Tab-separated table of C-alpha atoms in Angstrom:
chain	number	residue	atom	x	y	z
A	1	VAL	CA	78.757	-66.454	-92.644
A	2	GLU	CA	78.790	-63.866	-89.913
A	3	SER	CA	81.778	-61.954	-91.416
A	4	GLN	CA	80.138	-62.136	-94.889
A	5	LYS	CA	76.692	-60.605	-93.444
A	6	LYS	CA	78.724	-57.704	-91.969
A	7	ILE	CA	80.569	-57.113	-95.167
A	8	CYS	CA	77.147	-57.032	-96.966
A	9	ASP	CA	75.544	-54.825	-94.317
A	10	PHE	CA	78.487	-52.475	-94.615
A	11	LEU	CA	78.132	-52.526	-98.434
A	12	ASP	CA	74.477	-51.943	-98.262
A	13	LYS	CA	74.938	-48.712	-96.219
A	14	LYS	CA	77.597	-47.338	-98.634
A	15	LEU	CA	75.366	-48.231	-101.513
A	16	LEU	CA	72.379	-46.435	-100.077
A	17	ALA	CA	74.580	-43.369	-99.613
A	18	ILE	CA	75.660	-43.554	-103.221
A	19	ASP	CA	72.289	-43.913	-104.308
A	20	GLN	CA	71.031	-40.853	-102.455
A	21	LEU	CA	73.959	-38.850	-103.994
A	22	PHE	CA	73.112	-40.347	-107.364
A	23	GLU	CA	69.557	-39.063	-107.054
A	24	ALA	CA	70.756	-35.577	-106.026
A	25	LYS	CA	72.994	-35.508	-108.979
A	26	GLN	CA	70.115	-36.390	-111.161
A	27	ASN	CA	67.898	-33.691	-109.618
A	28	LEU	CA	70.810	-31.222	-110.369
A	29	LEU	CA	70.873	-32.161	-114.039
A	30	GLY	CA	67.233	-31.372	-114.274
A	31	THR	CA	67.642	-28.046	-112.437
A	32	LEU	CA	70.543	-27.199	-114.842
A	33	SER	CA	68.473	-27.967	-117.752
A	34	GLU	CA	65.700	-25.833	-116.534
A	35	LYS	CA	68.089	-23.002	-115.678
A	36	ARG	CA	69.489	-23.095	-119.088
A	37	ARG	CA	66.121	-22.737	-120.754
A	38	ALA	CA	65.242	-20.028	-118.535
A	39	LEU	CA	68.418	-18.032	-118.985
A	40	ILE	CA	67.990	-18.208	-122.873
A	41	THR	CA	64.237	-17.325	-122.745
A	42	HIS	CA	64.857	-14.249	-120.292
A	43	ALA	CA	67.696	-12.873	-122.415
A	44	VAL	CA	65.982	-13.086	-125.859
A	45	THR	CA	62.557	-11.677	-124.620
A	46	GLN	CA	63.728	-9.240	-122.078
A	47	GLY	CA	67.319	-8.487	-122.707
A	48	LEU	CA	70.298	-8.200	-120.400
A	49	ASP	CA	69.778	-4.819	-118.622
A	50	PRO	CA	67.463	-5.308	-115.555
A	51	LYS	CA	67.133	-1.688	-115.200
A	52	ALA	CA	65.913	-0.949	-118.773
A	53	PRO	CA	62.363	0.573	-119.083
A	54	MET	CA	59.896	-2.075	-120.150
A	55	ARG	CA	56.639	-1.923	-122.182
A	56	ASP	CA	53.894	-4.288	-123.004
A	57	SER	CA	54.627	-5.838	-126.467
A	58	GLY	CA	50.896	-6.446	-127.141
A	59	ILE	CA	52.022	-10.097	-127.957
A	60	PRO	CA	51.095	-12.767	-125.596
A	61	TRP	CA	53.963	-15.175	-126.081
A	62	LEU	CA	56.398	-12.122	-125.548
A	63	GLY	CA	54.796	-10.196	-122.900
A	64	LYS	CA	56.738	-7.189	-121.648
A	65	ILE	CA	59.909	-6.341	-123.552
A	66	PRO	CA	62.513	-3.407	-123.218
A	67	ALA	CA	60.727	-0.170	-124.336
A	68	HIS	CA	63.333	0.486	-127.142
A	69	TRP	CA	62.835	-2.942	-128.747
A	70	GLU	CA	60.625	-3.329	-131.867
A	71	THR	CA	58.637	-6.340	-132.910
A	72	GLU	CA	57.768	-7.683	-136.477
A	73	ARG	CA	55.735	-10.156	-138.161
A	74	THR	CA	57.764	-13.047	-139.304
A	75	LYS	CA	56.482	-12.533	-142.747
A	76	TRP	CA	58.611	-9.442	-143.103
A	77	VAL	CA	61.962	-10.814	-141.522
A	78	LEU	CA	61.820	-14.374	-142.492
A	79	PRO	CA	61.001	-14.592	-146.313
A	80	GLU	CA	60.854	-18.105	-147.655
A	81	ARG	CA	63.690	-19.674	-149.787
A	82	ASP	CA	62.510	-22.262	-152.338
A	83	GLU	CA	65.675	-23.193	-154.311
A	84	ARG	CA	66.161	-26.679	-155.378
A	85	SER	CA	69.324	-28.713	-155.989
A	86	GLU	CA	70.128	-29.537	-159.564
A	87	SER	CA	72.900	-31.894	-158.966
A	88	GLY	CA	72.030	-33.430	-155.766
A	89	GLU	CA	75.646	-33.426	-154.751
A	90	GLU	CA	75.281	-31.002	-151.773
A	91	GLU	CA	75.532	-32.110	-148.104
A	92	LEU	CA	72.414	-33.633	-146.724
A	93	LEU	CA	71.151	-31.698	-143.634
A	94	THR	CA	68.691	-32.879	-140.956
A	95	VAL	CA	66.619	-30.704	-138.526
A	96	SER	CA	66.041	-31.960	-135.019
A	97	HIS	CA	64.466	-30.509	-131.763
A	98	LEU	CA	67.374	-31.656	-129.962
A	99	THR	CA	70.366	-30.519	-132.084
A	100	GLY	CA	68.960	-28.026	-134.529
A	101	ILE	CA	70.589	-28.399	-137.983
A	102	THR	CA	73.320	-30.964	-138.287
A	103	ARG	CA	74.700	-33.172	-141.182
A	104	ARG	CA	72.725	-36.357	-141.751
A	105	SER	CA	75.878	-38.276	-142.039
A	106	SER	CA	76.701	-37.466	-138.421
A	107	LYS	CA	73.363	-38.965	-137.161
A	108	ASP	CA	73.030	-42.716	-136.411
A	109	VAL	CA	69.784	-43.159	-138.065
A	110	ASN	CA	68.157	-46.024	-140.187
A	111	MET	CA	65.409	-44.053	-141.705
A	112	PHE	CA	64.825	-44.304	-145.529
A	113	GLU	CA	67.241	-42.035	-147.597
A	114	ALA	CA	66.339	-41.165	-151.337
A	115	GLU	CA	68.777	-42.544	-153.942
A	116	SER	CA	69.146	-38.948	-155.225
A	117	LEU	CA	69.033	-35.430	-153.585
A	118	GLU	CA	68.036	-33.760	-156.797
A	119	GLY	CA	65.139	-31.481	-156.172
A	120	TYR	CA	65.989	-31.251	-152.399
A	121	LYS	CA	65.729	-27.600	-150.888
A	122	LYS	CA	68.900	-25.555	-150.778
A	123	CYS	CA	69.863	-24.234	-147.285
A	124	GLU	CA	72.507	-21.603	-147.109
A	125	PRO	CA	74.454	-20.600	-143.845
A	126	GLY	CA	72.411	-18.329	-141.920
A	127	ASP	CA	69.151	-19.620	-143.295
A	128	LEU	CA	66.320	-20.887	-140.852
A	129	ALA	CA	65.126	-24.394	-141.597
A	130	ILE	CA	62.040	-25.976	-140.054
A	131	ASN	CA	60.986	-29.531	-140.096
A	132	THR	CA	57.396	-29.139	-141.048
A	133	LEU	CA	56.238	-32.431	-139.363
A	134	TRP	CA	57.946	-31.869	-136.132
A	135	ALA	CA	57.981	-27.957	-135.589
A	136	TRP	CA	55.607	-28.591	-132.659
A	137	MET	CA	58.380	-30.393	-130.924
A	138	GLY	CA	61.004	-27.535	-131.712
A	139	ALA	CA	62.498	-29.159	-134.738
A	140	MET	CA	63.946	-25.925	-136.214
A	141	GLY	CA	67.139	-24.094	-136.211
A	142	VAL	CA	69.783	-21.919	-138.365
A	143	ALA	CA	72.148	-23.534	-140.665
A	144	ARG	CA	75.928	-23.116	-140.177
A	145	GLU	CA	76.856	-24.614	-143.461
A	146	PRO	CA	75.430	-25.005	-146.942
A	147	GLY	CA	73.485	-28.158	-147.799
A	148	VAL	CA	70.095	-29.548	-148.741
A	149	ILE	CA	67.187	-30.600	-146.775
A	150	SER	CA	63.945	-32.697	-147.395
A	151	PRO	CA	61.479	-30.877	-149.861
A	152	ALA	CA	58.936	-31.436	-147.328
A	153	TYR	CA	60.601	-29.118	-144.940
A	154	ASN	CA	60.752	-25.188	-145.284
A	155	VAL	CA	63.601	-22.723	-145.564
A	156	TYR	CA	63.531	-19.110	-144.692
A	157	LYS	CA	66.179	-16.375	-145.396
A	158	ILE	CA	66.953	-14.064	-142.463
A	159	VAL	CA	66.966	-10.379	-143.122
A	160	PRO	CA	69.965	-8.241	-142.293
A	161	ARG	CA	68.047	-6.653	-139.356
A	162	LEU	CA	68.427	-10.013	-137.557
A	163	ASP	CA	71.396	-11.878	-136.283
A	164	PRO	CA	71.006	-15.528	-137.274
A	165	GLU	CA	72.372	-16.756	-134.050
A	166	PHE	CA	69.829	-14.596	-132.236
A	167	VAL	CA	67.083	-16.140	-134.455
A	168	ASP	CA	68.353	-19.620	-133.657
A	169	LEU	CA	67.929	-18.851	-129.862
A	170	VAL	CA	64.492	-17.474	-130.158
A	171	VAL	CA	62.958	-20.242	-132.260
A	172	ARG	CA	64.233	-22.940	-129.884
A	173	THR	CA	62.546	-21.440	-126.861
A	174	PRO	CA	59.530	-23.362	-125.475
A	175	ARG	CA	57.409	-20.085	-125.679
A	176	PHE	CA	58.114	-19.634	-129.543
A	177	VAL	CA	57.585	-23.294	-130.201
A	178	GLU	CA	54.116	-23.250	-128.316
A	179	GLU	CA	53.182	-19.981	-130.397
A	180	VAL	CA	53.951	-21.675	-133.722
A	181	THR	CA	52.041	-24.726	-132.635
A	182	ARG	CA	49.004	-22.578	-132.275
A	183	PHE	CA	49.152	-21.842	-135.968
A	184	SER	CA	50.119	-25.297	-137.087
A	185	LYS	CA	47.545	-27.460	-139.002
A	186	GLY	CA	46.361	-30.843	-138.247
A	187	VAL	CA	43.799	-32.967	-136.342
A	188	TRP	CA	46.014	-34.833	-134.018
A	189	SER	CA	48.613	-33.006	-131.862
A	190	SER	CA	51.278	-35.562	-132.991
A	191	ARG	CA	50.347	-34.863	-136.620
A	192	LEU	CA	50.498	-31.108	-136.760
A	193	ARG	CA	52.241	-29.250	-139.568
A	194	LEU	CA	53.775	-25.837	-139.710
A	195	TYR	CA	53.466	-24.203	-143.111
A	196	PRO	CA	54.823	-20.848	-144.047
A	197	GLU	CA	51.254	-19.224	-143.677
A	198	GLY	CA	51.225	-20.378	-140.007
A	199	LEU	CA	54.652	-19.201	-139.231
A	200	TYR	CA	53.898	-15.825	-140.685
A	201	GLU	CA	51.131	-15.279	-137.998
A	202	VAL	CA	53.737	-15.102	-135.398
A	203	SER	CA	55.442	-11.899	-134.297
A	204	PHE	CA	59.336	-11.788	-133.525
A	205	PRO	CA	61.229	-9.549	-131.024
A	206	LEU	CA	63.586	-7.016	-132.778
A	207	PRO	CA	66.292	-5.555	-130.355
A	208	PRO	CA	68.987	-3.457	-132.007
A	209	ARG	CA	71.373	-5.543	-133.975
A	210	SER	CA	74.261	-4.685	-131.700
A	211	GLU	CA	72.189	-5.796	-128.744
A	212	GLN	CA	71.244	-9.069	-130.309
A	213	HIS	CA	74.896	-9.871	-130.716
A	214	ALA	CA	75.549	-8.953	-127.182
A	215	ILE	CA	72.752	-11.322	-126.042
A	216	VAL	CA	74.212	-14.190	-128.092
A	217	GLU	CA	77.577	-13.703	-126.601
A	218	HIS	CA	76.024	-13.644	-123.025
A	219	ILE	CA	74.143	-16.732	-123.605
A	220	GLN	CA	77.002	-18.587	-125.143
A	221	LEU	CA	79.266	-17.741	-122.246
A	222	GLU	CA	76.629	-18.596	-119.487
A	223	THR	CA	75.319	-21.770	-121.132
A	224	ARG	CA	79.036	-22.899	-121.491
A	225	LYS	CA	79.428	-22.806	-117.750
A	226	ILE	CA	76.097	-24.733	-117.217
A	227	ASP	CA	76.908	-27.382	-119.890
A	228	ASN	CA	80.375	-28.019	-118.228
A	229	LEU	CA	78.793	-28.408	-114.931
A	230	ALA	CA	76.159	-30.730	-116.424
A	231	ALA	CA	78.887	-32.758	-118.198
A	232	ALA	CA	81.018	-33.078	-114.990
A	233	THR	CA	77.836	-34.245	-113.092
A	234	GLU	CA	77.135	-36.780	-115.780
A	235	GLY	CA	80.642	-38.130	-115.482
A	236	THR	CA	80.216	-38.685	-111.740
A	237	ILE	CA	76.810	-40.414	-112.414
A	238	ALA	CA	78.668	-42.878	-114.707
A	239	LEU	CA	81.345	-43.396	-112.165
A	240	ARG	CA	78.621	-44.287	-109.612
A	241	SER	CA	76.858	-46.827	-112.110
A	242	GLU	CA	80.262	-48.745	-112.325
A	243	GLY	CA	80.689	-48.676	-108.442
A	244	ARG	CA	77.114	-49.663	-107.871
A	245	ARG	CA	77.553	-52.579	-110.184
A	246	GLY	CA	80.570	-53.819	-108.439
A	247	GLY	CA	78.754	-53.783	-105.016
A	248	THR	CA	75.839	-55.495	-106.423
A	249	GLU	CA	77.830	-58.268	-107.891
A	250	CYS	CA	79.588	-58.564	-104.456
A	251	ARG	CA	76.416	-59.156	-102.421
A	252	SER	CA	75.005	-61.474	-104.796
A	253	ARG	CA	78.178	-63.585	-104.877
A	254	TRP	CA	78.787	-63.797	-101.073
A	255	SER	CA	75.625	-63.290	-99.444
A	256	PRO	CA	73.518	-66.338	-98.372
A	257	TYR	CA	70.252	-64.163	-98.173
A	258	PRO	CA	68.083	-63.290	-101.034
């Protein structure tokens, strides 16, 4: 029995060390997520050149922007598209605050799906689509492929002055989501709806098109590094869970103590 107790005491110390490492890695994941958000928000609102002269945009959610940037009401750069499917044979797309626009078929969901997609709204590559009911959570993004979305959602074309990938980054920042939420309608926060007239109250940053492209490339490069580190960290956490489970089983099997 004494030998079993020593083994369990040894395992307890090791498991405590693993738990402490696990907590540190969980904290790291949170830090990486926050760093990712901050990186994107800074780049799309202040650009990449830290020495660039700045000016007050006059728009609270944007604050100071590079002096050579313009701003424009979304009404003039995101005209609404309301074209409907006649055949219903297009790919059904869904709009999420987590993944942006993706194929409905790739989602593991059990929600009701209409028998026919006739009358659903067409969404072309490069269009911005917004989930009217969940815009306050950030359910919006730019389509990468053609398809259709729910008639209850809204689709917007993106004018040539804007890089669609830049738009996708801007609209999914917490600052932009907070701004459009101010113009959403509804009594309860969980029932707010964003209609075109609400979106059109918001202003949008307009760097030169070439600079938009550079910002997109920079963000893609830097977030890839962060995502790779996060994936590696999640992998070690998964290994920890397996090891922790084995140690727990050992203690419960051999220790005579509760």
